[in-house]
């Protein structure tokens, strides 16, 4: 508590605290949403989980708010633009930024994967079914789907921010148009056209975060007039702009889902023809616009509330371990289900029944307790990641080598995470994770770690 008070007192006056609040709220909603919507039952005598949304059609419109991945990428765009600009202002390079930015993302993820692999290996050696081990690890690593896209977006931040500085909000408009083209592939064929939406949709939202950052920067508030139209580099932060975005986004969302071919739910629903989130669809982009409008409408009152010490300390506390919360929240569910099953007291009431609803409260409380233990153990890995210092100049050859190695490191991490996500949950895996995925990830993470430890000293 003392450290939080000190951090709160040292917060710069110009910090956009609302961004930190949005990140904390988004992670909280993801955790509670995953826990709350999960249905636990038995499949061939083994515990299994699935989403309750297929049985709760009335809840589908609620996903327009509950699908908060756009908020993550919006906040990520702001934070990445801020840190990249600060790094360059202190004399650093884009390569150095990429290398050091990887620490906050990859260190907690590496710990998760190593712990899960070790636990799976021990379980296999003790006679557990390798296929069952793989299913449990697959479920625990569902959050890595998000991390694949986010790590890719981080790696593309330097060139995409340069595009933003030149073309402004025209960039996300073009990206959304490409998402619409991909959706045509899903609807009319070929479906492969939609594969790019996994990156294009989130890049579009990330670009809007750049525009927010430019609007909040002191050196862009004054001086030369900002370009107008789609070439505007700054996001209008007024309540009027928020109302327009909220209203326009909702109208587009209704037209696309009620009159159009898109599902109402913004989360995966088994049996639906399309999935609005995998890959991101035009309907999800409309939902993101509506969410942005609501965010802008609440910006001023939320900013005043965050000037109070108590709320701001709470936001700081969540943000210190925000990735740890996200990475481990489904592991907490696997551990709790395994424990209750071993004790023979795992409740499996039908979805929507009175018993199922009554079980939601103790279920969430028990999961929160398990996650709290995991965060206490693994949270310091994230919280103690230090901000790097800017590095001094290096020779052209060395800069190019470091840039190539940094890209190779990111590529290894992405390939490893993607291989794990694409590998079906059925099938024996003694370590729970596909061996090629684990090797590729650790090679990439190790390379980035070597680059961080061997970076140039300030000149």
Coordinates of C-alpha atoms in Angstrom, one line a residue:
X1 CA 0.0 0.0 0.0
X2 CA 2.8 2.4 0.8
X3 CA 4.4 1.7 -2.6
X4 CA 1.1 2.4 -4.4
X5 CA 0.7 5.7 -2.5
X6 CA 4.2 6.7 -3.6
X7 CA 3.5 5.7 -7.2
X8 CA 0.2 7.7 -7.1
X9 CA 2.0 10.7 -5.7
X10 CA 4.7 10.5 -8.4
X11 CA 2.2 10.4 -11.3
X12 CA 3.0 13.1 -13.8
X13 CA 0.2 15.8 -14.0
X14 CA -0.2 15.3 -17.7
X15 CA -0.7 11.5 -17.7
X16 CA -3.8 10.3 -19.4
X17 CA -5.0 8.2 -16.4
X18 CA -8.2 7.3 -18.2
X19 CA -6.1 5.0 -20.5
X20 CA -4.9 3.0 -17.4
X21 CA -8.5 2.8 -16.1
X22 CA -9.7 1.4 -19.5
X23 CA -6.9 -1.3 -19.4
X24 CA -7.8 -2.3 -15.9
X25 CA -11.6 -2.4 -16.6
X26 CA -11.0 -4.4 -19.8
X27 CA -8.9 -7.1 -18.1
X28 CA -11.5 -7.3 -15.3
X29 CA -14.3 -7.8 -17.8
X30 CA -12.4 -10.4 -19.7
X31 CA -11.6 -12.4 -16.6
X32 CA -15.2 -12.2 -15.2
X33 CA -16.7 -12.8 -18.6
X34 CA -14.7 -16.0 -19.3
X35 CA -15.4 -17.3 -15.8
X36 CA -19.1 -16.4 -15.8
X37 CA -20.0 -17.7 -19.3
X38 CA -18.1 -21.0 -18.9
X39 CA -20.2 -24.2 -18.5
X40 CA -18.6 -27.2 -16.8
X41 CA -19.8 -30.7 -17.6
X42 CA -18.5 -34.2 -18.2
X43 CA -17.5 -35.6 -21.6
X44 CA -16.7 -39.4 -21.6
X45 CA -16.3 -39.2 -17.8
X46 CA -13.9 -36.2 -17.9
X47 CA -14.5 -32.6 -17.0
X48 CA -15.0 -30.4 -20.0
X49 CA -15.9 -26.8 -20.5
X50 CA -17.8 -24.8 -23.2
X51 CA -19.5 -21.4 -23.6
X52 CA -23.0 -20.9 -22.3
X53 CA -23.8 -18.3 -25.1
X54 CA -25.3 -21.0 -27.3
X55 CA -28.0 -21.5 -24.7
X56 CA -28.4 -17.8 -23.7
X57 CA -29.5 -16.1 -26.9
X58 CA -31.0 -13.2 -24.9
X59 CA -27.5 -12.3 -23.7
X60 CA -26.0 -11.9 -27.2
X61 CA -26.5 -8.1 -27.4
X62 CA -24.6 -7.8 -24.1
X63 CA -21.5 -9.0 -25.9
X64 CA -21.5 -5.6 -27.7
X65 CA -20.1 -4.3 -24.4
X66 CA -18.6 -7.5 -23.0
X67 CA -16.3 -8.0 -26.1
X68 CA -13.5 -5.7 -24.9
X69 CA -10.6 -6.8 -27.1
X70 CA -11.0 -3.5 -29.1
X71 CA -10.4 -1.6 -25.9
X72 CA -7.1 -3.5 -25.3
X73 CA -5.9 -2.6 -28.8
X74 CA -7.0 1.0 -28.5
X75 CA -5.2 1.4 -25.2
X76 CA -2.2 -0.5 -26.6
X77 CA -2.0 1.9 -29.5
X78 CA -1.9 4.9 -27.2
X79 CA 0.7 3.3 -24.9
X80 CA 2.9 2.0 -27.7
X81 CA 2.9 5.4 -29.4
X82 CA 3.7 7.1 -26.1
X83 CA 6.6 4.8 -25.3
X84 CA 8.0 4.8 -28.9
X85 CA 7.9 8.6 -29.0
X86 CA 9.5 8.9 -25.6
X87 CA 12.2 6.4 -26.6
X88 CA 13.1 8.4 -29.7
X89 CA 13.0 11.7 -27.8
X90 CA 15.7 10.2 -25.5
X91 CA 17.9 9.2 -28.4
X92 CA 16.8 5.6 -28.7
X93 CA 16.0 3.7 -31.9
X94 CA 12.9 1.7 -33.0
X95 CA 14.9 -1.5 -32.8
X96 CA 15.9 -0.8 -29.2
X97 CA 12.2 0.0 -28.4
X98 CA 11.1 -3.3 -29.9
X99 CA 13.7 -5.2 -27.9
X100 CA 12.8 -3.6 -24.6
X101 CA 9.1 -3.6 -25.2
X102 CA 9.2 -7.3 -25.6
X103 CA 10.2 -7.7 -21.9
X104 CA 6.9 -6.8 -20.4
X105 CA 5.0 -9.1 -22.8
X106 CA 7.3 -12.1 -23.0
X107 CA 8.7 -12.5 -19.5
X108 CA 5.3 -13.3 -17.9
X109 CA 4.3 -15.4 -21.0
X110 CA 7.5 -17.4 -20.8
X111 CA 6.9 -18.2 -17.1
X112 CA 3.3 -19.3 -17.9
X113 CA 4.4 -21.7 -20.7
X114 CA 7.3 -23.1 -18.7
X115 CA 5.2 -23.8 -15.6
X116 CA 2.4 -25.4 -17.7
X117 CA 4.9 -27.5 -19.5
X118 CA 6.6 -28.6 -16.3
X119 CA 3.2 -29.4 -14.7
X120 CA 2.0 -31.3 -17.8
X121 CA 5.3 -33.3 -17.9
X122 CA 5.0 -34.3 -14.2
X123 CA 1.4 -35.3 -14.7
X124 CA 2.3 -37.4 -17.7
X125 CA 5.2 -39.1 -15.8
X126 CA 2.8 -39.9 -13.0
X127 CA 0.5 -41.8 -15.5
X128 CA -2.0 -39.1 -16.6
X129 CA -3.5 -39.5 -20.0
X130 CA -1.5 -37.4 -22.4
X131 CA -4.6 -36.5 -24.4
X132 CA -6.3 -35.3 -21.3
X133 CA -3.2 -33.3 -20.3
X134 CA -3.2 -31.6 -23.8
X135 CA -6.9 -30.7 -23.4
X136 CA -6.3 -29.0 -20.0
X137 CA -3.2 -27.1 -21.3
X138 CA -5.1 -26.1 -24.4
X139 CA -7.9 -24.5 -22.3
X140 CA -5.4 -22.8 -20.0
X141 CA -3.6 -21.2 -23.0
X142 CA -6.7 -19.8 -24.8
X143 CA -5.5 -16.3 -23.8
X144 CA -2.5 -16.7 -26.0
X145 CA -4.8 -16.3 -29.0
X146 CA -5.0 -12.6 -28.1
X147 CA -1.3 -12.4 -27.5
X148 CA -0.5 -13.6 -31.0
X149 CA -2.2 -10.6 -32.5
X150 CA -1.0 -8.2 -30.0
X151 CA 2.7 -9.2 -30.3
X152 CA 2.4 -8.8 -34.1
X153 CA 0.8 -5.4 -33.7
X154 CA 3.7 -4.3 -31.3
X155 CA 6.3 -5.5 -33.9
X156 CA 4.6 -3.4 -36.5
X157 CA 4.3 -0.3 -34.4
X158 CA 7.3 1.7 -35.8
X159 CA 6.2 1.5 -39.5
X160 CA 2.5 1.8 -38.7
X161 CA 3.1 4.9 -36.5
X162 CA 5.1 6.4 -39.4
X163 CA 2.1 5.8 -41.6
X164 CA -0.2 7.4 -39.0
X165 CA 2.0 10.5 -38.9
X166 CA 1.7 10.9 -42.6
X167 CA -1.8 9.8 -43.4
X168 CA -3.6 10.0 -40.0
X169 CA -7.0 8.5 -39.7
X170 CA -7.1 7.5 -43.3
X171 CA -5.0 4.4 -42.3
X172 CA -7.6 2.8 -40.0
X173 CA -10.3 3.6 -42.6
X174 CA -8.4 1.7 -45.3
X175 CA -7.8 -1.2 -42.8
X176 CA -11.5 -1.4 -42.0
X177 CA -12.2 -1.5 -45.8
X178 CA -9.8 -4.4 -46.1
X179 CA -11.6 -6.2 -43.2
X180 CA -14.9 -5.7 -45.2
X181 CA -13.2 -7.3 -48.3
X182 CA -12.1 -10.2 -46.1
X183 CA -15.6 -10.7 -44.9
X184 CA -16.8 -10.9 -48.5
X185 CA -14.4 -13.8 -48.9
X186 CA -16.1 -15.5 -45.9
X187 CA -19.5 -14.9 -47.3
X188 CA -19.0 -15.5 -51.0
X189 CA -15.6 -17.1 -51.2
X190 CA -12.7 -17.7 -51.2
X191 CA -12.7 -17.9 -47.4
X192 CA -8.9 -17.5 -47.3
X193 CA -9.4 -13.7 -48.0
X194 CA -10.6 -13.4 -44.4
X195 CA -7.4 -14.7 -42.8
X196 CA -5.8 -11.3 -43.0
X197 CA -8.5 -9.9 -40.8
X198 CA -6.8 -11.5 -37.8
X199 CA -4.2 -8.8 -38.1
X200 CA -6.0 -6.0 -40.1
X201 CA -8.9 -5.6 -37.7
X202 CA -6.8 -5.2 -34.6
X203 CA -4.3 -3.0 -36.5
X204 CA -7.2 -0.6 -37.4
X205 CA -8.2 -0.2 -33.7
X206 CA -4.5 0.1 -32.7
X207 CA -4.1 3.0 -35.2
X208 CA -7.0 4.9 -33.5
X209 CA -5.0 4.6 -30.3
X210 CA -2.2 6.5 -32.1
X211 CA -4.6 9.3 -33.0
X212 CA -5.7 9.5 -29.3
X213 CA -2.1 9.8 -28.2
X214 CA -1.4 12.6 -30.7
X215 CA -4.5 14.5 -29.5
X216 CA -3.3 14.2 -25.9
X217 CA 0.4 15.2 -26.6
X218 CA 1.2 18.7 -25.4
X219 CA 3.3 19.4 -28.5
X220 CA 0.4 18.7 -30.9
X221 CA -2.2 20.8 -29.1
X222 CA -0.7 24.1 -30.3
X223 CA 1.3 25.3 -33.3
X224 CA 0.4 24.4 -36.8
X225 CA -3.2 23.5 -37.5
X226 CA -3.8 19.7 -37.7
X227 CA -4.7 18.3 -41.1
X228 CA -8.4 18.0 -41.7
X229 CA -10.6 15.1 -43.0
X230 CA -9.2 11.6 -43.0
X231 CA -5.7 12.9 -42.9
X232 CA -6.3 14.2 -39.4
X233 CA -3.7 12.8 -37.0
X234 CA -5.6 13.5 -33.9
X235 CA -8.7 11.9 -32.5
X236 CA -11.5 14.4 -31.6
X237 CA -11.8 13.9 -27.8
X238 CA -15.0 15.9 -27.3
X239 CA -18.3 14.5 -26.1
X240 CA -19.9 15.5 -29.4
X241 CA -17.5 13.2 -31.3
X242 CA -18.3 10.5 -28.7
X243 CA -22.0 10.8 -29.3
X244 CA -21.5 10.6 -33.1
X245 CA -19.3 7.5 -32.9
X246 CA -21.7 5.8 -30.4
X247 CA -24.8 6.5 -32.5
X248 CA -23.2 5.7 -35.8
X249 CA -21.6 2.6 -34.5
X250 CA -24.8 1.3 -33.0
X251 CA -26.8 2.0 -36.2
X252 CA -24.2 0.2 -38.3
X253 CA -24.1 -2.7 -35.8
X254 CA -27.9 -3.2 -35.9
X255 CA -27.9 -3.0 -39.7
X256 CA -25.1 -5.5 -40.0
X257 CA -26.4 -8.0 -37.4
X258 CA -30.2 -7.7 -37.7
X259 CA -30.6 -6.9 -41.3
X260 CA -27.2 -8.2 -42.4
X261 CA -25.5 -11.6 -42.3
X262 CA -23.5 -11.2 -39.1
X263 CA -24.3 -12.8 -35.8
X264 CA -25.6 -10.6 -33.0
X265 CA -23.0 -12.0 -30.6
X266 CA -19.5 -10.4 -30.7
X267 CA -18.1 -13.5 -29.1
X268 CA -17.8 -17.1 -30.4
X269 CA -21.0 -19.0 -30.4
X270 CA -20.9 -22.7 -31.4
X271 CA -23.0 -23.4 -34.5
X272 CA -23.1 -19.9 -35.9
X273 CA -22.1 -19.4 -39.5
X274 CA -19.7 -16.6 -38.8
X275 CA -17.6 -15.7 -35.8
X276 CA -17.3 -11.9 -35.3
X277 CA -14.1 -12.2 -33.3
X278 CA -12.1 -14.9 -35.1
X279 CA -11.2 -13.2 -37.3
X280 CA -12.5 -9.7 -36.5
X281 CA -15.4 -8.8 -38.7
X282 CA -16.9 -5.6 -40.0
X283 CA -19.6 -6.0 -37.4
X284 CA -16.9 -6.1 -34.7
X285 CA -15.4 -2.9 -36.2
X286 CA -18.8 -1.2 -35.8
X287 CA -18.9 -2.4 -32.2
X288 CA -15.5 -1.0 -31.6
X289 CA -16.6 2.4 -33.0
X290 CA -19.6 2.4 -30.6
X291 CA -17.4 1.5 -27.7
X292 CA -15.0 4.3 -28.6
X293 CA -17.9 6.7 -28.6
X294 CA -19.0 5.6 -25.2
X295 CA -15.4 5.8 -23.9
X296 CA -15.1 9.4 -25.2
X297 CA -18.5 10.4 -23.5
X298 CA -17.2 9.1 -20.2
X299 CA -13.7 10.5 -20.5
X300 CA -14.2 13.8 -18.5
X301 CA -16.1 12.4 -15.5
X302 CA -13.8 9.4 -15.3
X303 CA -10.8 11.8 -15.4
X304 CA -12.1 13.8 -12.5
X305 CA -12.8 10.6 -10.5
X306 CA -9.2 9.3 -11.2
X307 CA -7.8 12.5 -9.6
X308 CA -8.8 10.9 -6.2
X309 CA -6.0 8.9 -4.6
X310 CA -8.0 5.8 -3.8
X311 CA -9.4 5.0 -7.3
X312 CA -6.1 5.8 -8.9
X313 CA -4.2 3.5 -6.5
X314 CA -6.6 0.7 -7.4
X315 CA -6.0 1.3 -11.1
X316 CA -2.2 1.3 -10.5
X317 CA -2.5 -2.0 -8.6
X318 CA -4.4 -3.8 -11.4
X319 CA -2.1 -2.4 -14.1
X320 CA 1.0 -3.6 -12.3
X321 CA -0.1 -7.2 -12.9
X322 CA -2.6 -6.8 -15.7
X323 CA -0.9 -9.3 -18.1
X324 CA -0.5 -11.8 -15.2
X325 CA -4.2 -11.6 -14.5
X326 CA -5.0 -12.2 -18.1
X327 CA -2.6 -15.0 -18.7
X328 CA -3.4 -17.1 -15.6
X329 CA -7.2 -16.6 -15.2
X330 CA -8.1 -19.8 -17.2
X331 CA -5.3 -21.7 -15.5
X332 CA -7.1 -20.9 -12.3
X333 CA -10.3 -22.4 -13.7
X334 CA -8.4 -25.6 -14.7
X335 CA -7.0 -25.9 -11.3
X336 CA -10.3 -25.4 -9.5
X337 CA -12.2 -27.8 -11.8
X338 CA -9.5 -30.4 -11.3
X339 CA -9.6 -30.0 -7.5
X340 CA -13.4 -30.2 -7.3
X341 CA -13.5 -33.2 -9.6
X342 CA -10.9 -35.0 -7.6
X343 CA -13.0 -34.3 -4.4
X344 CA -16.1 -35.5 -6.2
X345 CA -18.0 -32.2 -5.6
X346 CA -17.9 -30.6 -9.0
X347 CA -21.3 -29.1 -9.7
X348 CA -22.6 -29.5 -13.3
X349 CA -26.2 -27.9 -13.3
X350 CA -27.9 -27.4 -16.7
X351 CA -27.2 -24.0 -18.3
X352 CA -29.8 -21.4 -17.4
X353 CA -31.3 -23.4 -14.5
X354 CA -31.8 -21.8 -11.1
X355 CA -29.0 -24.0 -9.7
X356 CA -26.6 -22.8 -12.5
X357 CA -27.3 -19.2 -11.7
X358 CA -26.9 -19.8 -8.0
X359 CA -23.6 -21.5 -8.6
X360 CA -22.2 -18.3 -10.4
X361 CA -21.5 -16.4 -7.2
X362 CA -19.5 -19.1 -5.3
X363 CA -17.9 -20.1 -8.6
X364 CA -16.6 -16.6 -9.2
X365 CA -15.4 -16.2 -5.6
X366 CA -13.6 -19.5 -5.6
X367 CA -11.9 -18.7 -8.9
X368 CA -10.9 -15.2 -7.6
X369 CA -9.3 -16.9 -4.6
X370 CA -7.3 -19.3 -6.8
X371 CA -6.2 -16.5 -9.2
X372 CA -5.1 -14.3 -6.3
X373 CA -2.7 -17.0 -5.2
X374 CA -1.3 -17.3 -8.8
X375 CA -0.9 -13.6 -9.0
X376 CA 0.9 -13.4 -5.7
X377 CA 3.3 -16.1 -6.9
X378 CA 3.8 -14.9 -10.5
X379 CA 2.8 -11.3 -10.5
X380 CA 6.3 -10.0 -9.4
X381 CA 7.7 -11.3 -12.7
X382 CA 5.6 -8.6 -14.5
X383 CA 5.6 -5.9 -11.8
X384 CA 9.4 -5.8 -11.5
X385 CA 10.1 -5.3 -15.2
X386 CA 12.1 -2.1 -15.3
X387 CA 11.9 0.7 -17.8
X388 CA 15.0 0.6 -20.0
X389 CA 17.3 3.5 -20.5
X390 CA 17.9 4.9 -24.0
X391 CA 21.0 3.6 -25.7
X392 CA 23.7 5.4 -27.4
X393 CA 24.6 5.4 -31.0
X394 CA 26.0 2.3 -32.7
X395 CA 27.5 1.6 -36.1
X396 CA 25.3 1.1 -39.1
X397 CA 26.2 -2.6 -39.4
X398 CA 25.5 -3.3 -35.8
X399 CA 22.2 -1.5 -36.0
X400 CA 21.1 -3.6 -39.0
X401 CA 22.2 -6.8 -37.3
X402 CA 20.3 -5.9 -34.1
X403 CA 17.2 -5.0 -36.2
X404 CA 17.4 -8.4 -38.0
X405 CA 17.8 -10.3 -34.8
X406 CA 15.0 -8.4 -33.1
X407 CA 12.6 -9.3 -35.9
X408 CA 13.8 -12.9 -35.8
X409 CA 13.1 -13.0 -32.1
X410 CA 9.6 -11.6 -32.6
X411 CA 9.0 -14.1 -35.4
X412 CA 10.0 -17.0 -33.2
X413 CA 7.7 -15.9 -30.5
X414 CA 4.8 -15.4 -32.9
X415 CA 5.4 -18.8 -34.6
X416 CA 5.5 -20.6 -31.3
X417 CA 2.3 -19.0 -30.0
X418 CA 0.5 -19.5 -33.3
X419 CA 1.5 -23.2 -33.5
X420 CA 0.1 -23.8 -30.1
X421 CA -3.1 -22.0 -30.9
X422 CA -3.6 -23.9 -34.2
X423 CA -2.8 -27.3 -32.8
X424 CA -6.1 -29.1 -31.9
X425 CA -6.8 -29.9 -28.3
X426 CA -7.3 -33.5 -29.2
X427 CA -4.2 -35.6 -29.3
X428 CA -1.5 -36.6 -26.9
X429 CA 1.1 -34.1 -25.9
X430 CA 3.4 -35.2 -23.1
X431 CA 4.2 -31.6 -22.2
X432 CA 0.8 -30.3 -22.9
X433 CA 2.2 -28.0 -25.6
X434 CA 3.3 -29.0 -29.1
X435 CA 7.1 -29.5 -29.0
X436 CA 7.7 -27.4 -32.2
X437 CA 5.7 -24.5 -30.7
X438 CA 7.6 -24.6 -27.4
X439 CA 11.0 -24.7 -29.2
X440 CA 10.1 -21.9 -31.6
X441 CA 8.8 -19.7 -28.7
X442 CA 11.7 -20.3 -26.4
X443 CA 14.2 -19.6 -29.2
X444 CA 12.6 -16.3 -30.0
X445 CA 12.2 -15.3 -26.4
X446 CA 15.8 -16.3 -25.7
X447 CA 17.1 -14.2 -28.6
X448 CA 15.2 -11.1 -27.4
X449 CA 16.5 -11.7 -23.9
X450 CA 20.1 -11.8 -25.2
X451 CA 19.5 -8.6 -27.2
X452 CA 18.2 -6.9 -24.0
X453 CA 21.1 -8.0 -21.9
X454 CA 23.7 -6.9 -24.5
X455 CA 22.2 -3.6 -25.6
X456 CA 24.5 -0.6 -26.1
X457 CA 25.2 1.6 -23.1
X458 CA 24.3 5.3 -23.2
X459 CA 26.9 7.3 -25.0

